[in-house]
Short mmCIF file of C-alpha atoms in Angstrom, two decimals:
data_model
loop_
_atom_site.label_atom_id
_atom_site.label_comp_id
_atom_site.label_asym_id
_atom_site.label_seq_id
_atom_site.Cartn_x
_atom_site.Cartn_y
_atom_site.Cartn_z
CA UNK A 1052 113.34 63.79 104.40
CA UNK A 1053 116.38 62.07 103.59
CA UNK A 1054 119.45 63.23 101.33
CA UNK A 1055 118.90 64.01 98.16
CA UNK A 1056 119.02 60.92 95.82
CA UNK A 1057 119.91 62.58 92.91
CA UNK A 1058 118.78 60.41 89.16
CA UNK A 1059 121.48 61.28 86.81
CA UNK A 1060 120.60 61.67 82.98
CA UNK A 1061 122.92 61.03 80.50
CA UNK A 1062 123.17 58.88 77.10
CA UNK A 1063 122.89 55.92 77.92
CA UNK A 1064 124.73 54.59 74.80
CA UNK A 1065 128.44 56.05 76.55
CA UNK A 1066 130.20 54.97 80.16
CA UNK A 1067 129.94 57.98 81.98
CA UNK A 1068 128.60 61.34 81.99
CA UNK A 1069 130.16 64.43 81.62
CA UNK A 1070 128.61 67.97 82.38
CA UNK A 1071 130.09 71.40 82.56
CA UNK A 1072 128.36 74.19 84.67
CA UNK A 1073 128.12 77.79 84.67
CA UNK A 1074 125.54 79.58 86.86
CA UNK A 1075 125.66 82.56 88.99
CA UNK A 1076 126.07 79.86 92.41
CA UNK A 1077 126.14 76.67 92.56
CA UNK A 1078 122.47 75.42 93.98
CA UNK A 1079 124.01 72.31 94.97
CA UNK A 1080 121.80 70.24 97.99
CA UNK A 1081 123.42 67.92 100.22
CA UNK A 1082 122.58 64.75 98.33
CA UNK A 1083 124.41 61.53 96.95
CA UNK A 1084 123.84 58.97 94.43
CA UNK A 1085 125.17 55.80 93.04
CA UNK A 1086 127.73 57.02 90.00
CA UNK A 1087 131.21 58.02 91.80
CA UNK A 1088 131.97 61.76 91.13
CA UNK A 1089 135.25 63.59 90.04
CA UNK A 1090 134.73 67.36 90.08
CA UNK A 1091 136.85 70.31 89.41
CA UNK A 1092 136.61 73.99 90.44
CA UNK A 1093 137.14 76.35 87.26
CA UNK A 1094 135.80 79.37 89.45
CA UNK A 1095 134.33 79.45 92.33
CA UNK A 1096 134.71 79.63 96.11
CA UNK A 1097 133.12 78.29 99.61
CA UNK A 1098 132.48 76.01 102.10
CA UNK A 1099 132.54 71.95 100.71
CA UNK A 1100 131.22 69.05 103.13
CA UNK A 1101 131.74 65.73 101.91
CA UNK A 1102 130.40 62.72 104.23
CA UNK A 1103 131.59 63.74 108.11
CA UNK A 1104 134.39 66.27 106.57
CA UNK A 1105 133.75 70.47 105.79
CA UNK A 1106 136.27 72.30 104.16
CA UNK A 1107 137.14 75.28 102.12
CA UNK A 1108 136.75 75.21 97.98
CA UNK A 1109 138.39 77.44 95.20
CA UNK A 1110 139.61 77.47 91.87
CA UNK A 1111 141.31 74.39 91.17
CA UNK A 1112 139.89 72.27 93.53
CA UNK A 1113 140.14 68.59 92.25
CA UNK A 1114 137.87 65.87 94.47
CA UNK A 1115 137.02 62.06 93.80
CA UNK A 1116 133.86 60.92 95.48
CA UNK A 1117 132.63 57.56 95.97
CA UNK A 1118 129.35 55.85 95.26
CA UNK A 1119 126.49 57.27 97.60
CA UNK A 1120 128.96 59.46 99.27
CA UNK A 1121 126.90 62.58 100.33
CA UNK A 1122 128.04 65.91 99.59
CA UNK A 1123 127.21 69.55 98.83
CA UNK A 1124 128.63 72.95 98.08
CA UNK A 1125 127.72 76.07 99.18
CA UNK A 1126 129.21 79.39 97.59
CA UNK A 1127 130.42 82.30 100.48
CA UNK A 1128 127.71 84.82 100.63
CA UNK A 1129 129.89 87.28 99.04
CA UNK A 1130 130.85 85.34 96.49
CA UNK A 1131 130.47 87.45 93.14
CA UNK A 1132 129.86 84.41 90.95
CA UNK A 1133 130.37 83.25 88.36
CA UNK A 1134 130.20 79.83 89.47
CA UNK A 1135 131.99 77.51 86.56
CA UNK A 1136 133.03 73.41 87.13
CA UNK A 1137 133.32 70.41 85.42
CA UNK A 1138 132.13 67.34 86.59
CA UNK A 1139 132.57 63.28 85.52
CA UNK A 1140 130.27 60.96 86.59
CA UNK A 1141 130.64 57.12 86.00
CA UNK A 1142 128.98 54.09 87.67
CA UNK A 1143 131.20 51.61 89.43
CA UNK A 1144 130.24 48.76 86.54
CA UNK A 1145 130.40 51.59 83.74
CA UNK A 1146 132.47 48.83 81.36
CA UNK A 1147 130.99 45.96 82.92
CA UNK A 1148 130.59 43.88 85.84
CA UNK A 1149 134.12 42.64 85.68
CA UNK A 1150 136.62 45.34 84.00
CA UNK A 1151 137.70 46.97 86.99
CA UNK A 1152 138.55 43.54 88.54
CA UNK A 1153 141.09 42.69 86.18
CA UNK A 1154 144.76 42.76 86.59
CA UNK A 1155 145.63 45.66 84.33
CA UNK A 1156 142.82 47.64 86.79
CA UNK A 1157 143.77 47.20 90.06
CA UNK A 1158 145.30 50.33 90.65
CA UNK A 1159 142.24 51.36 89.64
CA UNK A 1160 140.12 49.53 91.44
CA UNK A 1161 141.99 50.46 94.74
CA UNK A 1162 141.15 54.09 93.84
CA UNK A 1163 137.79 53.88 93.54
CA UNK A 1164 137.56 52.04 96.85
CA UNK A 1165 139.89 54.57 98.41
CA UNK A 1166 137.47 57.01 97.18
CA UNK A 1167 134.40 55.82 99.52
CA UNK A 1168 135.23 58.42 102.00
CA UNK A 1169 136.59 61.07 98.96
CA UNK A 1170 140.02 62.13 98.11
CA UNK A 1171 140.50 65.48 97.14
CA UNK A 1172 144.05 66.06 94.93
CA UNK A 1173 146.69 68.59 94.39
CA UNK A 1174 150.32 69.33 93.09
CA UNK A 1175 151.19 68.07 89.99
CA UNK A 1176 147.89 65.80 89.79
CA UNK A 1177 146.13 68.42 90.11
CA UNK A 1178 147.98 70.53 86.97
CA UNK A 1179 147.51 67.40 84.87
CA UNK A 1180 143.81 66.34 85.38
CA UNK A 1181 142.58 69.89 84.79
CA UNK A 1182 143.56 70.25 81.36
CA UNK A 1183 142.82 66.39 80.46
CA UNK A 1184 138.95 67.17 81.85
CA UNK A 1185 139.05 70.76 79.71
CA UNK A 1186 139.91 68.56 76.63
CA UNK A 1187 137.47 65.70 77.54
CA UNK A 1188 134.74 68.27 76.89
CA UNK A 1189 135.39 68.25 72.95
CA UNK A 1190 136.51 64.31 72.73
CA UNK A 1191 134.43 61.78 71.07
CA UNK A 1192 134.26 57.89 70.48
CA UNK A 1193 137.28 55.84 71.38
CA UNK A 1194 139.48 58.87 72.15
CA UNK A 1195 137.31 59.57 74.91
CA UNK A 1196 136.72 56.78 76.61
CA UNK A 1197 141.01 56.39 76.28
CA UNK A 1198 140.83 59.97 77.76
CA UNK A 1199 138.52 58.71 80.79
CA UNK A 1200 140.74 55.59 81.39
CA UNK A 1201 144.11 57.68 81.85
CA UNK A 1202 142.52 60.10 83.60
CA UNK A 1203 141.05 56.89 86.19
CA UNK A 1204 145.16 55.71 86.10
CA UNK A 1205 146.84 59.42 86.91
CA UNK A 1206 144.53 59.63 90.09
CA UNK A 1207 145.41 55.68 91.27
CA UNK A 1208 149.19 55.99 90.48
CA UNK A 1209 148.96 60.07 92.49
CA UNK A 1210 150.18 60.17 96.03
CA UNK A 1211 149.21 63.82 96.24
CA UNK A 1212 145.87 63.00 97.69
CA UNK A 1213 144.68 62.77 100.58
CA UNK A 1214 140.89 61.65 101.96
CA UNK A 1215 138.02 63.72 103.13
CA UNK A 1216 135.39 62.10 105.45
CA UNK A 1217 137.12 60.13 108.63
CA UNK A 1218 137.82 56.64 108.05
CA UNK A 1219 135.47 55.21 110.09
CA UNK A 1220 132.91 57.09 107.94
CA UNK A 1221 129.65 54.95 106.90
CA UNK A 1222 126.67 57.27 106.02
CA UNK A 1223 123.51 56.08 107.57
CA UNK A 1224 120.89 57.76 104.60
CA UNK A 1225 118.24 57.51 107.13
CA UNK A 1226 119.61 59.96 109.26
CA UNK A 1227 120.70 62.49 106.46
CA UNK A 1228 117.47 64.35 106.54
CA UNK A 1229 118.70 66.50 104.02
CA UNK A 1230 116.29 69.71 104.07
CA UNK A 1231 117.11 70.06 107.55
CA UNK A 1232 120.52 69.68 107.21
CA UNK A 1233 121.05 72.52 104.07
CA UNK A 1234 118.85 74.99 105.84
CA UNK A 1235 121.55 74.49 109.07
CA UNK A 1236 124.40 74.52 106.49
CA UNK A 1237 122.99 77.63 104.51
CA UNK A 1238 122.85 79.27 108.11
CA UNK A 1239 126.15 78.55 109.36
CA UNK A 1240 127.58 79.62 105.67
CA UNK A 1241 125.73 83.08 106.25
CA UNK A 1242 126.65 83.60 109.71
CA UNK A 1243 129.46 82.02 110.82
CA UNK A 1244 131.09 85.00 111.66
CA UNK A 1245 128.42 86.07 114.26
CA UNK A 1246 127.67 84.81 117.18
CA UNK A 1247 125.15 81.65 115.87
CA UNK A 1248 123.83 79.89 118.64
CA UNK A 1249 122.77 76.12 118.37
CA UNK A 1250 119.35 77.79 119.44
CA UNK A 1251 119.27 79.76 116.04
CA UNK A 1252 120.50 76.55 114.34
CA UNK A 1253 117.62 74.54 116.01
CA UNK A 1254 114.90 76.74 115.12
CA UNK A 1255 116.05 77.43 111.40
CA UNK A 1256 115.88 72.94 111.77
CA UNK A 1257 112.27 73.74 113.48
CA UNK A 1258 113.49 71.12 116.13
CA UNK A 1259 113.79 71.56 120.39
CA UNK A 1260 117.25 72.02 121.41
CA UNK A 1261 118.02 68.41 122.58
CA UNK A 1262 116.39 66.92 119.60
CA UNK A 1263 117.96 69.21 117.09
CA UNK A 1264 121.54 68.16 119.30
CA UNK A 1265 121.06 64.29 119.44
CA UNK A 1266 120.10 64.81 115.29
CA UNK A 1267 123.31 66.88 114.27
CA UNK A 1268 125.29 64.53 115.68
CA UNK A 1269 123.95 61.46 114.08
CA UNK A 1270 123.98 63.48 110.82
CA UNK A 1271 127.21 64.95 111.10
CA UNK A 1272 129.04 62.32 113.43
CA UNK A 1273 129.87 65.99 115.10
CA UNK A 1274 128.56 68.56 117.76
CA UNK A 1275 126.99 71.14 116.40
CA UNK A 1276 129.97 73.33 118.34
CA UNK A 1277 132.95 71.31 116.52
CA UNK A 1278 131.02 71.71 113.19
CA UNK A 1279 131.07 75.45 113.52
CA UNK A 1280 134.41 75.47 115.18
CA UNK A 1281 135.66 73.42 111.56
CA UNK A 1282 134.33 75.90 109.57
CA UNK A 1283 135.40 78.95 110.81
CA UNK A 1284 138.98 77.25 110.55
CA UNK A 1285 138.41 76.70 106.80
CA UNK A 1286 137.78 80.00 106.52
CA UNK A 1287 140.28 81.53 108.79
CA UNK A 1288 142.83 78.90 106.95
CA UNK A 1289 142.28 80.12 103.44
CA UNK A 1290 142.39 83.72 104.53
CA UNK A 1291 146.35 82.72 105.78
CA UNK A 1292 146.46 82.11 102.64
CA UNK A 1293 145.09 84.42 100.22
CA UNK A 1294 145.42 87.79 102.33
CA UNK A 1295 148.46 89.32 104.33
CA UNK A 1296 146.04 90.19 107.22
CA UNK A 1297 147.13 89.95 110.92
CA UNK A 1298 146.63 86.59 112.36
CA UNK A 1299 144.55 88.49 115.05
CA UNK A 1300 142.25 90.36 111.86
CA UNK A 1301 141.86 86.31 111.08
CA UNK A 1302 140.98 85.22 113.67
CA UNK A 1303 138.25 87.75 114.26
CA UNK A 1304 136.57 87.81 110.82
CA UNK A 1305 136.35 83.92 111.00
CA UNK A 1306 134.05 84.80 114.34
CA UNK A 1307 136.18 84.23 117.08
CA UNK A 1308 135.92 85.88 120.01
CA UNK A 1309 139.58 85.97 121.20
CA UNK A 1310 142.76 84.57 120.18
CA UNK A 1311 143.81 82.32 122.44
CA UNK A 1312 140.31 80.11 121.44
CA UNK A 1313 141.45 80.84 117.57
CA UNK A 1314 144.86 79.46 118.30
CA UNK A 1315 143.71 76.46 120.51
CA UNK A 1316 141.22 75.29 117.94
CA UNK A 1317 143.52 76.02 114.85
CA UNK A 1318 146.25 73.79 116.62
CA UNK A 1319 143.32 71.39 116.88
CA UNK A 1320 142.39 70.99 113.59
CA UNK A 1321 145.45 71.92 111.61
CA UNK A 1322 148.65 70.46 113.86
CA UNK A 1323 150.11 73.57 113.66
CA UNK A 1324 149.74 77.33 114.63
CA UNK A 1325 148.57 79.94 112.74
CA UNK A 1326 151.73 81.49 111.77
CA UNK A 1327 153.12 78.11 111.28
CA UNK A 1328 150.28 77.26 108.55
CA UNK A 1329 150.85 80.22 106.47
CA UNK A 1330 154.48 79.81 106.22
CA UNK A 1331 154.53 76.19 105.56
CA UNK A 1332 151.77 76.07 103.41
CA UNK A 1333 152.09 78.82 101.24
CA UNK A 1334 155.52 77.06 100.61
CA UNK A 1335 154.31 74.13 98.99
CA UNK A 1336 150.81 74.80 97.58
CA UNK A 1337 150.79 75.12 94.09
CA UNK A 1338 149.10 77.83 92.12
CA UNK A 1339 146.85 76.98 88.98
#
């Protein structure tokens, strides 16, 4: 099975859809489809992969995807819900063939090709587009479609962004099998604080060892190892964050084993140490 395509229903008589959800999680597969995707976090919290990249989600989370760009998230297991987020959908012809490849659009237009690996926004951006997509909710006629179109410029003119899947990212949908790959993700978002084995991941796939390690990293252009390793580190990062615990209380609740394979692989992923990433990040991120 392949990722989810997902059909998206909306009136057909406006540019792009515009939904706002509140559930108890979000039951979000990893799928992809052909409109691009702006969604915000109202409330909620967990583990987002996007393409190649995995990474933590809360409140305020802002993120562009591109056409066919798969992605999922899952809530923590903990997570008391409930879930709330607003999402815009749009196709990449939405006005027509041609609008975004006029003059006045090019800023535009570089966004939305910027956004084939997704950008995920913060700072001021960030404190802007929430309240714009808030008020899009109640807009109508011309005033929303205005709304949509300076919403589309405030991301292209924003340089606090930054992109999500490598580069060199170019999902092959063939290898995506997609119920395999949200029964591993569900696993590793239950357990990643335990000692999960790529055994346990391989039968929960119902795959041999070797096959279920030549398929994750076709999937996942990743070991199954480095996957983990990223997303313990998300969690580990936004407890830095959120929590005055010990760098060593961290590092064990994200399911390492020792410190000195915490700080190696933090220093791998983040540039920076522990210690180093709380101070200088809680310096500059912004609070909604």
């Amino acid at each position: 099975m392949k990722a989810i395509l997902e059909k998206i229903s909306h009136d057909q008589d406006r540019s792009f859809a515009l939904f706002e959800f509140r559930q108890r999680r979000f039951q979000c597969p990893f799928h992809y489809h052909p409109e691009l995707e702006l969604t915000l976090i109202v409330h909620s919290s967990g583990q987002r992969y996007v393409g190649d990249h995995i990474g933590r989600f809360a409140a305020g989370d802002l993120v562009l995807m591109g056409s066919d760009l798969p992605h999922m998230y899952i809530n923590d297991a903990k997570f008391p819900g409930p879930a709330h987020s607003i999402v815009l959908q749009f196709l990449p012809d939405c006005l027509g063939p041609d609008f975004f490849q006029r003059g006045e659009m090019k800023a535009i237009r570089h966004l939305l090709e910027r956004s084939r690996v997704g950008l995920i926004f913060h700072g001021r951006t960030r404190d802007k587009i929430a309240p714009l997509l808030e008020e899009l909710t109640g807009l109508d006629g011309f005033k929303r479609l205005a709304s949509f179109l300076g919403i589309l410029e405030i991301l292209a003119r924003s340089r606090e962004c930054r992109t999500l899947a490598s580069p060199a990212y170019s999902p092959s949908l063939a290898l995506y099998q997609g119920e395999r790959i949200n029964r591993v993700c569900e696993l590793i978002s239950r357990k990643f604080r335990d000692g999960i084995t790529q055994s346990e991941a391989a039968r929960t796939a119902r795959m041999s060892v070797p096959s279920f390690s030549r398929f994750f990293r076709r999937a996942a252009n990743k070991t199954f190892r480095a996957f983990l390793n990223e997303v313990r580190i998300g969690h580990a990062s936004q407890m830095l964050l959120e929590t005055d615990r010990t760098v060593a209380e961290v590092c064990y609740d994200s399911g390492f084993g020792n410190l000195s394979t915490f700080n190696r692989q933090f220093l791998k992923l983040r540039k920076t140490s522990p210690r180093d990433y709380r101070r200088k990040v809680s310096r500059v991120v912004p609070v909604l």
